[in-house]
Amino acid sequence: MTVMRRAMAIEVNREDKRKTFLKEDYLRLDDHYREKRIQVHVMREYAEAALEDMTRSSRLVLDQFTASGQAFIQRYFPGRENVLKLPTSEDSWKSIIGSLSAEQKMIVVNDEDQNRLVLAGSGSGSGSG
């Protein structure tokens, strides 16, 4: 099975002389990456379903393309909607953050929409892993 995502087109208006961009300028990009994260989890769900029952996995594929996004999520991720925000599988995410200190974990799991500069010196655990 191949899943193809439509490429995102970015149009540059050469007449716009702004030197900065507004948050609204990035909304399409945010949607694009949110959908990519969801697809990571949908593909994992498909693979798990296929290992158990091909009929179930076929139903998942059909629902993916016919059900509304919210209906699909409610059916296949009930009570696990927060997992869809993770950039990787739940188990992988747990292995990434599992060995971090409380301070490191706070930085990694913080989902505020802002840039950060994290300085990590000798003995901080920045090179472990």
PDB file of C-alpha atoms in Angstrom:
ATOM      1  CA  MET A   1       0.000   0.000   0.000  1.00  0.00           C
ATOM      2  CA  THR A   2       1.258   3.452  -0.849  1.00  0.00           C
ATOM      3  CA  VAL A   3       0.042   6.618   0.805  1.00  0.00           C
ATOM      4  CA  MET A   4       0.714   9.740  -1.176  1.00  0.00           C
ATOM      5  CA  ARG A   5       0.264  13.197   0.217  1.00  0.00           C
ATOM      6  CA  ARG A   6      -0.535  16.103  -1.986  1.00  0.00           C
ATOM      7  CA  ALA A   7       2.415  18.452  -2.156  1.00  0.00           C
ATOM      8  CA  MET A   8       1.954  21.782  -0.509  1.00  0.00           C
ATOM      9  CA  ALA A   9       2.293  24.677  -2.918  1.00  0.00           C
ATOM     10  CA  ILE A  10       3.827  27.857  -1.569  1.00  0.00           C
ATOM     11  CA  GLU A  11       3.185  30.944  -3.612  1.00  0.00           C
ATOM     12  CA  VAL A  12       5.519  33.903  -3.311  1.00  0.00           C
ATOM     13  CA  ASN A  13       4.043  37.278  -4.041  1.00  0.00           C
ATOM     14  CA  ARG A  14       7.006  39.224  -5.391  1.00  0.00           C
ATOM     15  CA  GLU A  15       5.099  42.478  -5.008  1.00  0.00           C
ATOM     16  CA  ASP A  16       4.802  42.000  -1.238  1.00  0.00           C
ATOM     17  CA  LYS A  17       7.770  43.916   0.164  1.00  0.00           C
ATOM     18  CA  ARG A  18       7.367  42.828   3.789  1.00  0.00           C
ATOM     19  CA  LYS A  19      10.533  41.711   5.490  1.00  0.00           C
ATOM     20  CA  THR A  20       8.674  39.673   8.114  1.00  0.00           C
ATOM     21  CA  PHE A  21       5.849  37.186   8.141  1.00  0.00           C
ATOM     22  CA  LEU A  22       2.795  37.043  10.352  1.00  0.00           C
ATOM     23  CA  LYS A  23       1.477  34.013  12.197  1.00  0.00           C
ATOM     24  CA  GLU A  24      -1.365  33.822   9.662  1.00  0.00           C
ATOM     25  CA  ASP A  25       1.228  33.328   6.933  1.00  0.00           C
ATOM     26  CA  TYR A  26       2.193  30.006   8.520  1.00  0.00           C
ATOM     27  CA  LEU A  27      -1.276  28.524   9.062  1.00  0.00           C
ATOM     28  CA  ARG A  28      -1.168  26.356   5.939  1.00  0.00           C
ATOM     29  CA  LEU A  29       2.240  25.053   6.954  1.00  0.00           C
ATOM     30  CA  ASP A  30       0.932  24.256  10.437  1.00  0.00           C
ATOM     31  CA  ASP A  31      -1.982  22.312   8.895  1.00  0.00           C
ATOM     32  CA  HIS A  32       0.431  20.444   6.627  1.00  0.00           C
ATOM     33  CA  TYR A  33       2.637  19.267   9.501  1.00  0.00           C
ATOM     34  CA  ARG A  34      -0.357  18.435  11.730  1.00  0.00           C
ATOM     35  CA  GLU A  35      -1.687  16.163   8.978  1.00  0.00           C
ATOM     36  CA  LYS A  36       1.735  14.554   8.548  1.00  0.00           C
ATOM     37  CA  ARG A  37       1.849  13.768  12.279  1.00  0.00           C
ATOM     38  CA  ILE A  38      -1.616  12.227  12.112  1.00  0.00           C
ATOM     39  CA  GLN A  39      -0.558  10.088   9.138  1.00  0.00           C
ATOM     40  CA  VAL A  40       2.336   8.625  11.169  1.00  0.00           C
ATOM     41  CA  HIS A  41      -0.198   7.302  13.657  1.00  0.00           C
ATOM     42  CA  VAL A  42      -2.738   6.213  11.044  1.00  0.00           C
ATOM     43  CA  MET A  43      -0.081   4.141   9.266  1.00  0.00           C
ATOM     44  CA  ARG A  44       0.959   2.565  12.565  1.00  0.00           C
ATOM     45  CA  GLU A  45      -2.677   1.778  13.321  1.00  0.00           C
ATOM     46  CA  TYR A  46      -3.033   0.230   9.853  1.00  0.00           C
ATOM     47  CA  ALA A  47       0.066  -1.939  10.341  1.00  0.00           C
ATOM     48  CA  GLU A  48      -1.139  -3.125  13.747  1.00  0.00           C
ATOM     49  CA  ALA A  49      -4.600  -3.891  12.343  1.00  0.00           C
ATOM     50  CA  ALA A  50      -3.096  -5.776   9.385  1.00  0.00           C
ATOM     51  CA  LEU A  51      -1.100  -7.998  11.737  1.00  0.00           C
ATOM     52  CA  GLU A  52      -4.313  -8.988  13.513  1.00  0.00           C
ATOM     53  CA  ASP A  53      -6.957  -8.992  10.785  1.00  0.00           C
ATOM     54  CA  MET A  54      -6.744  -7.828   7.163  1.00  0.00           C
ATOM     55  CA  THR A  55     -10.481  -7.154   7.109  1.00  0.00           C
ATOM     56  CA  ARG A  56     -10.063  -4.674   9.950  1.00  0.00           C
ATOM     57  CA  SER A  57      -7.133  -2.989   8.223  1.00  0.00           C
ATOM     58  CA  SER A  58      -9.097  -2.758   4.962  1.00  0.00           C
ATOM     59  CA  ARG A  59     -11.949  -1.117   6.870  1.00  0.00           C
ATOM     60  CA  LEU A  60      -9.494   1.379   8.349  1.00  0.00           C
ATOM     61  CA  VAL A  61      -8.298   2.348   4.866  1.00  0.00           C
ATOM     62  CA  LEU A  62     -11.857   2.716   3.594  1.00  0.00           C
ATOM     63  CA  ASP A  63     -12.808   4.836   6.609  1.00  0.00           C
ATOM     64  CA  GLN A  64      -9.694   6.974   6.181  1.00  0.00           C
ATOM     65  CA  PHE A  65     -10.873   8.043   2.748  1.00  0.00           C
ATOM     66  CA  THR A  66     -14.639   8.154   3.306  1.00  0.00           C
ATOM     67  CA  ALA A  67     -15.331   9.196   6.916  1.00  0.00           C
ATOM     68  CA  SER A  68     -14.954  12.743   8.174  1.00  0.00           C
ATOM     69  CA  GLY A  69     -11.665  13.400   9.931  1.00  0.00           C
ATOM     70  CA  GLN A  70     -13.306  13.685  13.339  1.00  0.00           C
ATOM     71  CA  ALA A  71     -15.394  10.514  12.867  1.00  0.00           C
ATOM     72  CA  PHE A  72     -12.270   8.595  11.809  1.00  0.00           C
ATOM     73  CA  ILE A  73     -10.311   9.784  14.833  1.00  0.00           C
ATOM     74  CA  GLN A  74     -13.170   8.936  17.205  1.00  0.00           C
ATOM     75  CA  ARG A  75     -13.425   5.450  15.753  1.00  0.00           C
ATOM     76  CA  TYR A  76      -9.735   4.513  15.640  1.00  0.00           C
ATOM     77  CA  PHE A  77      -8.216   6.689  18.383  1.00  0.00           C
ATOM     78  CA  PRO A  78     -10.889   6.836  21.110  1.00  0.00           C
ATOM     79  CA  GLY A  79      -9.359   8.275  24.265  1.00  0.00           C
ATOM     80  CA  ARG A  80      -5.994   8.556  22.484  1.00  0.00           C
ATOM     81  CA  GLU A  81      -6.498  11.797  20.565  1.00  0.00           C
ATOM     82  CA  ASN A  82      -3.512  13.340  22.356  1.00  0.00           C
ATOM     83  CA  VAL A  83      -1.250  10.696  20.740  1.00  0.00           C
ATOM     84  CA  LEU A  84      -1.966  12.300  17.354  1.00  0.00           C
ATOM     85  CA  LYS A  85      -0.021  15.389  18.437  1.00  0.00           C
ATOM     86  CA  LEU A  86       3.177  13.385  18.912  1.00  0.00           C
ATOM     87  CA  PRO A  87       5.753  13.501  16.111  1.00  0.00           C
ATOM     88  CA  THR A  88       6.435   9.769  16.432  1.00  0.00           C
ATOM     89  CA  SER A  89       4.751   6.626  17.748  1.00  0.00           C
ATOM     90  CA  GLU A  90       3.675   6.564  21.379  1.00  0.00           C
ATOM     91  CA  ASP A  91       6.257   3.914  22.323  1.00  0.00           C
ATOM     92  CA  SER A  92       9.025   5.789  20.537  1.00  0.00           C
ATOM     93  CA  TRP A  93       8.017   9.038  22.251  1.00  0.00           C
ATOM     94  CA  LYS A  94       8.091   7.340  25.652  1.00  0.00           C
ATOM     95  CA  SER A  95      11.598   6.011  24.944  1.00  0.00           C
ATOM     96  CA  ILE A  96      12.754   9.504  23.940  1.00  0.00           C
ATOM     97  CA  ILE A  97      11.467  11.293  27.023  1.00  0.00           C
ATOM     98  CA  GLY A  98      11.780   8.397  29.476  1.00  0.00           C
ATOM     99  CA  SER A  99      15.411   8.970  30.410  1.00  0.00           C
ATOM    100  CA  LEU A 100      15.272  12.769  30.499  1.00  0.00           C
ATOM    101  CA  SER A 101      15.586  14.778  33.693  1.00  0.00           C
ATOM    102  CA  ALA A 102      12.539  16.750  34.851  1.00  0.00           C
ATOM    103  CA  GLU A 103      14.022  19.957  33.394  1.00  0.00           C
ATOM    104  CA  GLN A 104      14.819  18.343  30.043  1.00  0.00           C
ATOM    105  CA  LYS A 105      11.393  16.711  29.869  1.00  0.00           C
ATOM    106  CA  MET A 106       9.705  20.056  30.569  1.00  0.00           C
ATOM    107  CA  ILE A 107      11.484  21.596  27.562  1.00  0.00           C
ATOM    108  CA  VAL A 108      10.791  18.696  25.202  1.00  0.00           C
ATOM    109  CA  VAL A 109       7.105  18.208  26.015  1.00  0.00           C
ATOM    110  CA  ASN A 110       6.215  21.907  26.182  1.00  0.00           C
ATOM    111  CA  ASP A 111       3.939  22.628  23.243  1.00  0.00           C
ATOM    112  CA  GLU A 112       3.793  26.406  23.468  1.00  0.00           C
ATOM    113  CA  ASP A 113       4.187  27.923  20.051  1.00  0.00           C
ATOM    114  CA  GLN A 114       7.452  29.766  20.488  1.00  0.00           C
ATOM    115  CA  ASN A 115      11.119  29.452  19.644  1.00  0.00           C
ATOM    116  CA  ARG A 116      13.613  28.441  22.326  1.00  0.00           C
ATOM    117  CA  LEU A 117      17.335  28.441  22.711  1.00  0.00           C
ATOM    118  CA  VAL A 118      18.472  25.634  25.008  1.00  0.00           C
ATOM    119  CA  LEU A 119      22.047  25.731  26.178  1.00  0.00           C
ATOM    120  CA  ALA A 120      23.380  22.440  27.485  1.00  0.00           C
ATOM    121  CA  GLY A 121      26.870  22.251  28.839  1.00  0.00           C
ATOM    122  CA  SER A 122      29.131  19.533  30.125  1.00  0.00           C
ATOM    123  CA  GLY A 123      27.403  17.207  32.584  1.00  0.00           C
ATOM    124  CA  SER A 124      23.903  18.226  31.517  1.00  0.00           C
ATOM    125  CA  GLY A 125      23.166  14.919  29.814  1.00  0.00           C
ATOM    126  CA  SER A 126      22.979  16.569  26.404  1.00  0.00           C
ATOM    127  CA  GLY A 127      25.310  13.985  24.888  1.00  0.00           C
ATOM    128  CA  SER A 128      23.768  10.898  26.461  1.00  0.00           C
ATOM    129  CA  GLY A 129      21.408   8.632  24.631  1.00  0.00           C
TER     130      GLY A 129
END
